[in-house]
Coordinates of C-alpha atoms in Angstrom, one line a residue:
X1 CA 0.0 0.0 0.0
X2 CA 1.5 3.9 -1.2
X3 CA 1.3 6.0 2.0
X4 CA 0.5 9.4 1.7
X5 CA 2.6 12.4 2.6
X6 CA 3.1 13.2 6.0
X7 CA 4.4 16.1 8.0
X8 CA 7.7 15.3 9.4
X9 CA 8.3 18.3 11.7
X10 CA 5.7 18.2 14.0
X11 CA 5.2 19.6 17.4
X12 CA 6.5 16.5 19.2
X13 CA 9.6 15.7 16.6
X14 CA 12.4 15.1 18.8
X15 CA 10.4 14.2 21.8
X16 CA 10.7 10.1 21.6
X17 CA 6.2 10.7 21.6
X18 CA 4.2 10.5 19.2
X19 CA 1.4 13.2 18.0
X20 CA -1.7 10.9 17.9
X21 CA -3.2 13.4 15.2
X22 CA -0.4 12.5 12.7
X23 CA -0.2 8.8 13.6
X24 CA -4.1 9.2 12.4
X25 CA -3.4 11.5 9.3
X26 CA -0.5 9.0 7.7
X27 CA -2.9 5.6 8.5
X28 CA -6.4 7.3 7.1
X29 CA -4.4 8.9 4.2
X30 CA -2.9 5.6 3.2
X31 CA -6.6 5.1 2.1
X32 CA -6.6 6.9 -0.9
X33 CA -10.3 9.0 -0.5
X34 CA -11.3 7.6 2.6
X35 CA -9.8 10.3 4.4
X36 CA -12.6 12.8 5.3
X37 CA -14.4 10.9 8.1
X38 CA -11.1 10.9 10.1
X39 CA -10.6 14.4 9.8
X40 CA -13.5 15.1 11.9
X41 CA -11.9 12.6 14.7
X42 CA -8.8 14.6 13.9
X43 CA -10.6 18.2 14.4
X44 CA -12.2 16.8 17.8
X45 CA -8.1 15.3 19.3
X46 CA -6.7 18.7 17.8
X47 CA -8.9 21.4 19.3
X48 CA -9.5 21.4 23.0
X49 CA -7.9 24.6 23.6
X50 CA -9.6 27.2 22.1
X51 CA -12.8 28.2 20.3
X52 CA -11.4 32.1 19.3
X53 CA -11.7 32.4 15.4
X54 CA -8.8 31.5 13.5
X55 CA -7.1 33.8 10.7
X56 CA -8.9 33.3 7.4
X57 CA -7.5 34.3 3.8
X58 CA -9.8 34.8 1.2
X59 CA -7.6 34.9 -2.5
X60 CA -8.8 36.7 -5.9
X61 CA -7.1 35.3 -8.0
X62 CA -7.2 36.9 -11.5
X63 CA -6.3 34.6 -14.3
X64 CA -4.1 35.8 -17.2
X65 CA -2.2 38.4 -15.3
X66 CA -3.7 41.9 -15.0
X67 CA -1.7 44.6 -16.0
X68 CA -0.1 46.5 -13.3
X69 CA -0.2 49.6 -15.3
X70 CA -3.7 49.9 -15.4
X71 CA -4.7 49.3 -12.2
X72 CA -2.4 49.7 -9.2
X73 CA 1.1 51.2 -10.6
X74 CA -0.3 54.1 -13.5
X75 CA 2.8 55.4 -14.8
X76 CA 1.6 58.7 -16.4
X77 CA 4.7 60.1 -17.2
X78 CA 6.1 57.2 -19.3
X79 CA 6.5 57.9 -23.1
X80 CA 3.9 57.4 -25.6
X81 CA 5.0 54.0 -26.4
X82 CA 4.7 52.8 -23.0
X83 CA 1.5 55.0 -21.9
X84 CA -2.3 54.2 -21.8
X85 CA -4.6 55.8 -22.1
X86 CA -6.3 56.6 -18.3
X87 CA -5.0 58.8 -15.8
X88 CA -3.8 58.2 -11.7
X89 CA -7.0 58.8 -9.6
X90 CA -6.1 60.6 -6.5
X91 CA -7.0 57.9 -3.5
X92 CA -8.6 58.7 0.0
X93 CA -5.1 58.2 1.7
X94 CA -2.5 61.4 0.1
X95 CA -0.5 60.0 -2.2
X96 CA -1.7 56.9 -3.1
X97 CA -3.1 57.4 -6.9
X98 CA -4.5 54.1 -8.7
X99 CA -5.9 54.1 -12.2
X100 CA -8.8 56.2 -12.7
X101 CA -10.7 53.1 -14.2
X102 CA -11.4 52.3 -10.0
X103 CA -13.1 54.8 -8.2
X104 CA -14.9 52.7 -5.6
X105 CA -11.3 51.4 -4.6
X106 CA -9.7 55.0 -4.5
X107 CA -12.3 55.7 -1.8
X108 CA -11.1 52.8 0.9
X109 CA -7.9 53.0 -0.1
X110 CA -6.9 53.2 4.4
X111 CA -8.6 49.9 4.2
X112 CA -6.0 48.0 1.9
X113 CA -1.9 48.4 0.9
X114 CA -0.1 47.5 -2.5
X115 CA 2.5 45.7 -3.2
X116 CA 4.2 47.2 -6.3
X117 CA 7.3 45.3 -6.3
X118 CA 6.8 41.2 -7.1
X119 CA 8.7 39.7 -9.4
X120 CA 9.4 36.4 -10.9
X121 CA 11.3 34.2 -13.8
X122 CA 7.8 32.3 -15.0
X123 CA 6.9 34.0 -18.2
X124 CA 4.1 31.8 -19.4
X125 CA 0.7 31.4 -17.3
X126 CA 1.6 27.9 -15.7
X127 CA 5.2 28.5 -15.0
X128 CA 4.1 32.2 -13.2
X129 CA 1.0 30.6 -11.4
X130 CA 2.9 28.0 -10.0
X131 CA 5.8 30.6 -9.2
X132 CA 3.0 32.4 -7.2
X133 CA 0.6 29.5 -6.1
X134 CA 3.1 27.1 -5.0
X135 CA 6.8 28.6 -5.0
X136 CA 7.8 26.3 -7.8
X137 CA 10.7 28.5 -8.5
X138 CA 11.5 26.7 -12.4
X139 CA 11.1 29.2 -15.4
X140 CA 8.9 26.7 -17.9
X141 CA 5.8 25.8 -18.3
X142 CA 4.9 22.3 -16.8
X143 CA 1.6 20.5 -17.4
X144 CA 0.8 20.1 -14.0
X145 CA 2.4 21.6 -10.4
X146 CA 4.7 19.4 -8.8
X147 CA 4.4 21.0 -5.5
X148 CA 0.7 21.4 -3.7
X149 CA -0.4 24.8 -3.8
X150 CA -0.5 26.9 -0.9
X151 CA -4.0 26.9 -0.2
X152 CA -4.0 22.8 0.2
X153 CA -0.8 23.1 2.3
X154 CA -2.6 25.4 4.5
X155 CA -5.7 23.0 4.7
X156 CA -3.2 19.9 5.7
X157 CA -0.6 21.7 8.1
X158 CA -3.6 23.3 10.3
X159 CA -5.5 21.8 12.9
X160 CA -9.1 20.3 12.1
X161 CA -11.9 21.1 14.7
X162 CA -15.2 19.6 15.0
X163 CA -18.7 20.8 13.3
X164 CA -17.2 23.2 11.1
X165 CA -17.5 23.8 7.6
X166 CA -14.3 22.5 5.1
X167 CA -11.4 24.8 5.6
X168 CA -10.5 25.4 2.2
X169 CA -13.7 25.8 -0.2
X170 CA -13.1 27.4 -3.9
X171 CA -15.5 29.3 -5.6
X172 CA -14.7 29.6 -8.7
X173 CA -11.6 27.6 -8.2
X174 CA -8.1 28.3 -8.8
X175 CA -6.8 25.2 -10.6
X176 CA -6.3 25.4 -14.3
X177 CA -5.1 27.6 -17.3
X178 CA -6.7 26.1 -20.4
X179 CA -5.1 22.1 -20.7
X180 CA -2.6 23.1 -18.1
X181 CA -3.1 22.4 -14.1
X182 CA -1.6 25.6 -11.9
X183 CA -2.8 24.6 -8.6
X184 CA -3.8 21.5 -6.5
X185 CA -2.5 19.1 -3.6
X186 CA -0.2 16.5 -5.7
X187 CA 1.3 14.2 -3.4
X188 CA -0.6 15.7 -0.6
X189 CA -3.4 13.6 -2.0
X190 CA -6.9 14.0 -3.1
X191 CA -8.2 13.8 0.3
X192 CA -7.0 17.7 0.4
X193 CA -8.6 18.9 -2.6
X194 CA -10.8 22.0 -1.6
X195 CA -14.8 22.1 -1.6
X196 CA -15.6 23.4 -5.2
X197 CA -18.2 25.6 -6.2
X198 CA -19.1 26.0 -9.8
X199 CA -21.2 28.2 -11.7
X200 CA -22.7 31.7 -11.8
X201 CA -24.4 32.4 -7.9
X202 CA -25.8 35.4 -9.9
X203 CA -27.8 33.3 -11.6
X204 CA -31.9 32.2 -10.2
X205 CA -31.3 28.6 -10.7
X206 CA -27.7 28.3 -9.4
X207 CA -27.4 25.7 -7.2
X208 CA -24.4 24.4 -4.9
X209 CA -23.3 20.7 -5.8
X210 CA -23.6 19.3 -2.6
X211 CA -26.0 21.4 -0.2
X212 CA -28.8 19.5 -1.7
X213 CA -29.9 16.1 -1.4
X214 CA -32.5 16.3 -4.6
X215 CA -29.1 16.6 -6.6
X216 CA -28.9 13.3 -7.7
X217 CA -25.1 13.2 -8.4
X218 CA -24.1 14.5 -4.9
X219 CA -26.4 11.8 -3.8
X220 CA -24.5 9.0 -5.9
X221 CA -22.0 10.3 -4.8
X222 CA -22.7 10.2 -0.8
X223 CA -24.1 6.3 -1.7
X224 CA -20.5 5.6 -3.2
X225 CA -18.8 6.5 0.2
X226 CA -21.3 5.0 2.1
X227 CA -20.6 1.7 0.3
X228 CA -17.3 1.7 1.7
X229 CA -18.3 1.5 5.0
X230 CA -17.1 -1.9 5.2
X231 CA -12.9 -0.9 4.7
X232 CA -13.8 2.4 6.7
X233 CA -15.0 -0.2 10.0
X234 CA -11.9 -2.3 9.5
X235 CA -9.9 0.6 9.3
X236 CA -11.9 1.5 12.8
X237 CA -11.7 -1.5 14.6
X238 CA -7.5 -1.1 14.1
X239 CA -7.5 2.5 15.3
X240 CA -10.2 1.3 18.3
X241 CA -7.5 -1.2 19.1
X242 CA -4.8 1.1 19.6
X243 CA -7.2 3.1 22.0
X244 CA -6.8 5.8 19.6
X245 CA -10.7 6.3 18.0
X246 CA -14.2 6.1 19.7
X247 CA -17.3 5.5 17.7
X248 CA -16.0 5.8 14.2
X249 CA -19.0 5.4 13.1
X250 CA -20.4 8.1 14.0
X251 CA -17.6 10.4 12.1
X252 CA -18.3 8.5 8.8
X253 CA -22.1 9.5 9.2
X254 CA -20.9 13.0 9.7
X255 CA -18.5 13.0 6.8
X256 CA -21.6 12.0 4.7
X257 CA -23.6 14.5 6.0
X258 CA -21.1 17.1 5.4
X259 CA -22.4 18.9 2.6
X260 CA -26.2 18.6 3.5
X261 CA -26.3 20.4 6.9
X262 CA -28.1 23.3 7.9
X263 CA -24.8 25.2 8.2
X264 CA -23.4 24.2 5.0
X265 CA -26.8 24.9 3.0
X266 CA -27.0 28.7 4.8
X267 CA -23.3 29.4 4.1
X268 CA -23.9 28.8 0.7
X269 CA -27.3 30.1 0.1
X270 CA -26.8 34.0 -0.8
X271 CA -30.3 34.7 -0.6
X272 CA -30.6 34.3 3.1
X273 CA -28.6 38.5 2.2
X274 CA -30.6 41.5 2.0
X275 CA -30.9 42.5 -1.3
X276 CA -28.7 46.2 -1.2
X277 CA -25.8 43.7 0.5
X278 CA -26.5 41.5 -3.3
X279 CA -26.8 44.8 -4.9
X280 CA -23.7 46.4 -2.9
X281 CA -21.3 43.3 -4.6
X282 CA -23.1 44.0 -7.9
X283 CA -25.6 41.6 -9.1
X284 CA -22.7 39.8 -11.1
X285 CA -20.9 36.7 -11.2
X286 CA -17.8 38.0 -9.5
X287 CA -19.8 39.9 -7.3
X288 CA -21.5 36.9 -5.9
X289 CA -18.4 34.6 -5.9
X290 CA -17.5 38.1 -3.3
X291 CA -20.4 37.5 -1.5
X292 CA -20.2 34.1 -0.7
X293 CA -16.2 34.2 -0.1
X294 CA -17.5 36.2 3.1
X295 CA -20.2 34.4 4.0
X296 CA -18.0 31.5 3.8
X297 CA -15.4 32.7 6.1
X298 CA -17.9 34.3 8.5
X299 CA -19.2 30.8 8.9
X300 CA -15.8 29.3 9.5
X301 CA -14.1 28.3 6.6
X302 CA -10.5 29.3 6.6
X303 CA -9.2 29.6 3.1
X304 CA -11.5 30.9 -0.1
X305 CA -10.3 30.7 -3.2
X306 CA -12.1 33.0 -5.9
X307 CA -11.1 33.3 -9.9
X308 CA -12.3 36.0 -11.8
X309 CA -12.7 34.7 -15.4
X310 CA -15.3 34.4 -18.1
X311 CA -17.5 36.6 -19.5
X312 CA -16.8 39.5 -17.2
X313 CA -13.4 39.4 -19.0
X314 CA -13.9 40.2 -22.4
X315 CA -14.0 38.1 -25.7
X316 CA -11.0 35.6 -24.4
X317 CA -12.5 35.3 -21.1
X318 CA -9.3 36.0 -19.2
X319 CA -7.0 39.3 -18.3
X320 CA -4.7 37.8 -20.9
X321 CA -4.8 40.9 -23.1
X322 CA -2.3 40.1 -26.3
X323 CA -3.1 42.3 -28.9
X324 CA -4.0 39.1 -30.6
X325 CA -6.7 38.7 -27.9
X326 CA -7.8 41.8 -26.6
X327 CA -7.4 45.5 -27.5
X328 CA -5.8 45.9 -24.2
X329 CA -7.4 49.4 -23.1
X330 CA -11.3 48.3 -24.1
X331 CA -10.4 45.0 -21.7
X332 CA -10.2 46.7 -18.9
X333 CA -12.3 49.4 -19.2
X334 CA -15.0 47.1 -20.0
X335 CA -14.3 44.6 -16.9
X336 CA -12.7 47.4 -14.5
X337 CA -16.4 48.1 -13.3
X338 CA -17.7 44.7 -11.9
X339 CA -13.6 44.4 -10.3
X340 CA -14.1 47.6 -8.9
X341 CA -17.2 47.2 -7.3
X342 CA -16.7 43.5 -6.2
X343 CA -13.4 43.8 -4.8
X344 CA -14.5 47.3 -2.7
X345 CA -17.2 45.9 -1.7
X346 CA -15.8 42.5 -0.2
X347 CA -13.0 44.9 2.0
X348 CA -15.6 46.8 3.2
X349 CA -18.1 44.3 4.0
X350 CA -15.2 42.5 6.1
X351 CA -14.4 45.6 8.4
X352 CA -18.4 46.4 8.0
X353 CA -18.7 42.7 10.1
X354 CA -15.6 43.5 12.3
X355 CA -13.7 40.3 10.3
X356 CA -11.0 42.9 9.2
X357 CA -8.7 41.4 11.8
X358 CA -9.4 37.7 11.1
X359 CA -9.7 37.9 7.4
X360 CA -6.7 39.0 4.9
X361 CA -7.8 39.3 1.7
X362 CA -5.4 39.2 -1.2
X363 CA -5.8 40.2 -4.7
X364 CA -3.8 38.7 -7.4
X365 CA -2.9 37.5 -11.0
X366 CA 0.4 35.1 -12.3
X367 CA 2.2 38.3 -12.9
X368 CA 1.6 42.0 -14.7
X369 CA 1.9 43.0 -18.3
X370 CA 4.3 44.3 -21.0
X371 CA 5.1 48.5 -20.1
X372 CA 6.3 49.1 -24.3
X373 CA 2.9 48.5 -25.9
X374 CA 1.9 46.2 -28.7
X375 CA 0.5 46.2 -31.6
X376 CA -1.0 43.0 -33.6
X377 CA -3.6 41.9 -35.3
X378 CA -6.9 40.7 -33.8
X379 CA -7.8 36.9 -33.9
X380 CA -11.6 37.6 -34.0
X381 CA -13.9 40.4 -33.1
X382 CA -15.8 40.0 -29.7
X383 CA -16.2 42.2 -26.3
X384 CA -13.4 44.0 -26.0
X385 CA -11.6 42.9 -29.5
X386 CA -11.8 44.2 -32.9
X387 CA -12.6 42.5 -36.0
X388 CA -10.3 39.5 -36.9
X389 CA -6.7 41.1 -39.1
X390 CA -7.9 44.7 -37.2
X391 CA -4.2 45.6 -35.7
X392 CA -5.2 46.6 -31.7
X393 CA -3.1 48.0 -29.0
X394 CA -2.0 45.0 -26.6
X395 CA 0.1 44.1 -23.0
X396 CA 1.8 40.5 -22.9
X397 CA 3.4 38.7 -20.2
X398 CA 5.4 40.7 -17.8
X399 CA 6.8 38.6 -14.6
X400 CA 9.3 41.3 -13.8
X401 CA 6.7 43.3 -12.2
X402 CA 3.5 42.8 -10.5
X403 CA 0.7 44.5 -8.3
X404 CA -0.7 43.0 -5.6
X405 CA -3.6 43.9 -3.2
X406 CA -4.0 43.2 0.5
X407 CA -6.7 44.0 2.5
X408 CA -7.7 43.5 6.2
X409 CA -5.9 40.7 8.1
X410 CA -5.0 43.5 11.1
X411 CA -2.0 44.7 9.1
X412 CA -1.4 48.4 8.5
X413 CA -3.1 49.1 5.6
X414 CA -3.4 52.6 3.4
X415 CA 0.8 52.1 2.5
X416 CA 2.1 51.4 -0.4
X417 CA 4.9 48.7 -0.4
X418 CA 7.7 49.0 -2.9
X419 CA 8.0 51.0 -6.4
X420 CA 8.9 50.3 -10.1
X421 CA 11.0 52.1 -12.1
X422 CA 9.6 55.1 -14.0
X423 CA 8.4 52.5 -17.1
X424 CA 7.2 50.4 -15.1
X425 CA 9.3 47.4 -15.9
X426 CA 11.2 46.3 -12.8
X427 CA 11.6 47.1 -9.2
X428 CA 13.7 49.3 -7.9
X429 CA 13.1 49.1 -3.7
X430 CA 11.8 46.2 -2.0
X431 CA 11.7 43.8 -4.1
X432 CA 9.4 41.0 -3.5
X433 CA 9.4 37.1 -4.5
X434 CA 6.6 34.5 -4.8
X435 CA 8.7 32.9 -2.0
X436 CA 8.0 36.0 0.5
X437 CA 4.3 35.9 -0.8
X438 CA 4.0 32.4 0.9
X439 CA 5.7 33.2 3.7
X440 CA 3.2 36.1 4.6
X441 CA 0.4 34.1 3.7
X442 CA 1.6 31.1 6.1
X443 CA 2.7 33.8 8.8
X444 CA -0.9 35.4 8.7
X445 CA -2.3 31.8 8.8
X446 CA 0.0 31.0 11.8
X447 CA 1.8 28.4 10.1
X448 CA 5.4 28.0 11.3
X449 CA 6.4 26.7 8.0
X450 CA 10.5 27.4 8.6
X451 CA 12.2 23.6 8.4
X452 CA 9.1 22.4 7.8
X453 CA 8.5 19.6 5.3
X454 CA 6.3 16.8 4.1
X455 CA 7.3 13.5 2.5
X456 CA 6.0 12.9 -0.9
X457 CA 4.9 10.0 -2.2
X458 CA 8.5 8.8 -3.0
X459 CA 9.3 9.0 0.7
X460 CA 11.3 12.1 0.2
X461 CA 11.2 15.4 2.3
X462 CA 9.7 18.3 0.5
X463 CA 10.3 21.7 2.4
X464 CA 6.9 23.4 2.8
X465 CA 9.0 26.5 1.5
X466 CA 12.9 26.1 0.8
X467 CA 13.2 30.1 0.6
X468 CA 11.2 33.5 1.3
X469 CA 10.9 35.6 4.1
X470 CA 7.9 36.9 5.5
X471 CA 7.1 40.7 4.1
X472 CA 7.4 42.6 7.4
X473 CA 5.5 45.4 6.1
X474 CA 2.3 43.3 5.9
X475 CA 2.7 41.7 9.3
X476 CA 0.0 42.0 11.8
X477 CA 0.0 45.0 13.9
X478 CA -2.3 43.8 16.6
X479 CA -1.2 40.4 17.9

């Protein structure tokens, strides 16, 4: 039998004991799916200490890469070649200017920071996602990541605890760029794949896979797991043996029962909201994803992964705007309206609720766009794109510089956090890797991930991160 990863630095390493909860996460996980009712033994054995609310992250992710000129670093002053055509907005904090394309952001602006100053060596979408996502620090494209991302090594290296909701849910998820895979557990196993959440929630009909037992594939699927009770009870009488599980039974029935519970179905269920909250997102799909990223950490669930993609986008349905895709400057103008108001509107909704200290969230793309414009001709006419052989103004792929948003999370916010040079093309203070992008996201998620690591399925040690440093700048100020 393959054993699945296991974490090889935990809290009693060295000690000559052994932590029950891991002995229970490496013999469940060598049960490849059969995994989830053990976790809810493992959340009851992990969490006798403390019911205060744990840090949360909710991640935007915005596939294709947004360009960093027009949005968070406008470089007004660059030459004509390099210039677009929108202007700094002035911002509620003095001298902080965004593009003018984001009013509703340039109003809250003491509610969030920017990071001007990432950079990376993955130039195509899958090698800069999995730069980003999972510190996969290798320049090329690969089909698939070889490390887990760091939303599923969140979800394995905390804690569980009992009659809560998934920790790590994705709405809209974070885990492909056309036939490539940019995010996912891989040796971690499948046991650690998040909740997923498909579809429009704008929509009347949407529905959650899962919350409802008349959907008869969720139900299939619940009959599936249920017809391996049989392993599951051998698997229980062993562990019962040991003196190391009570009433296993009674965690499988509440593994099954998971995703039909009253506190899964009203975590989900966005019309339980007043309408002006729905109408304060924007009655759109990226709104909604919003909407439900903050019910879904208000509820409990510790790590919400949301893509903005599709439609909202443009004629490609991404923020990959080639002049071959997109004319670059009708791309955002046309989608800067439903990311405006979605994105202000999930900050302030977080300090509205008093999650603000809890709750960081981050806004992000694989990496920003060309500064030099250029010009190509179009591959078809759409939203956003001129007819096909039209020549149209266009950004490409830009890892040397990238914008990211933070937001909440009880670090100082209304600063902005490194600069580019005058073009736009490269940092020139505090320059920032995806490696020190994971390291604040584990710090806020009070993960000690230093000398940390996990076998793989090889029986190797993988260090959670081998590099990065935490961005002191976005550390909490209230501890």
């Amino acid at each position: 039998m393959q054993s699945n990863p296991k974490d090889c630095s935990g809290p009693t390493a060295g000690t000559g004991r052994t932590n029950r909860r891991e002995v229970l996460r490496a013999a469940l996980t060598g049960f490849s799916g059969l995994t989830l009712p053990g976790l809810y033994r493992l959340r009851e054995l992990a969490s006798s200490t403390t019911n205060q609310p744990r840090t949360a992250i909710i991640l935007v992710w915005l596939r294709g890469g947004a360009s960093h000129l027009e949005t968070f670093d406008p470089k007004p002053l660059a030459p004509a070649e390099y210039r677009g055509p929108y202007q700094p907005i002035a911002t509620n904090v003095p001298g902080i200017d965004i593009c003018e394309l984001l009013p509703r952001l340039s109003k809250i602006a003491d509610k969030y920071a920017i990071l001007r100053s990432v950079a990376h060596s993955g130039g195509g979408h899958p090698a800069g996602s999995l730069q980003v996502l999972s510190g996969d620090t290798a320049p090329g494209d690969k089909p698939r990541p070889i490390f887990p991302d760091w939303m599923t090594v969140a979800s394995y290296l905390r804690p569980d605890r009992p009659g809560q909701l998934p920790k790590y849910v994705a709405v809209n998820p974070v885990d492909r760029y056309d036939n490539f895979q940019i995010a996912g557990p891989t040796f971690l196993g499948p046991s650690y794949e998040p909740f997923k959440v498909t579809g429009n929630p704008d929509e009347p009909k949407f529905e959650v896979l899962g919350a409802n037992l008349n959907d008869e594939k969720m139900t299939n699927r619940l009959i599936q797991k249920d017809a391996l009770r049989n392993r599951l009870d051998k698997l229980g009488r062993s562990i019962n043996q040991a003196g190391e599980m009570n009433a296993f039974d009674a965690y499988q029935a509440q593994a099954l029962n998971l995703l039909v519970s009253p506190q899964a179905r009203e975590a989900f269920d966005l019309s339980r909201e007043p309408d002006e909250i729905r109408e304060s997102y924007g009655r759109h799909q990226w709104g909604q994803q919003c909407l439900m990223a903050r019910r879904l950490v208000e509820a409990g669930v510790e790590i919400v992964s949301t893509e903005f993609d599709g439609p909202l986008c443009g004629r490609v349905n991404n923020w990959d705007d080639h002049a071959v895709n997109h004319h670059v400057f009708d791309a955002i103008k046309f989608r800067a309206p439903f990311f405006d108001q979605a994105v202000s509107a999930l900050i302030e909704d977080v300090y509205a609720r008093g999650l603000d200290q809890q709750v960081l969230v981050v806004v992000t793309g694989e990496f920003g766009r060309t500064p030099r414009i250029s010009h190509v001709a179009s591959s078809g006419k759409g939203e956003a794109s001129a007819a096909k052989g039209v020549v149209q103004p266009g950004r490409d792929h830009w890892p040397r510089a990238n914008s990211m948003l933070f937001a909440g999370g009880g670090i100082r916010t209304g600063q902005v956090i490194g600069a580019t040079d005058s073009l736009g093309e490269d940092p020139i203070s505090r320059r920032v890797s995806p490696r020190d992008f994971l390291a604040t996201i584990y710090r806020h998620l009070e993960l000690e991930h230093a000398g940390r690591a996990i076998f793989d399925r090889t029986g190797q040690t993988t260090p959670i991160l081998s590099s990065g440093k935490p961005i002191p700048e976005l550390a909490r100020t209230i501890l």
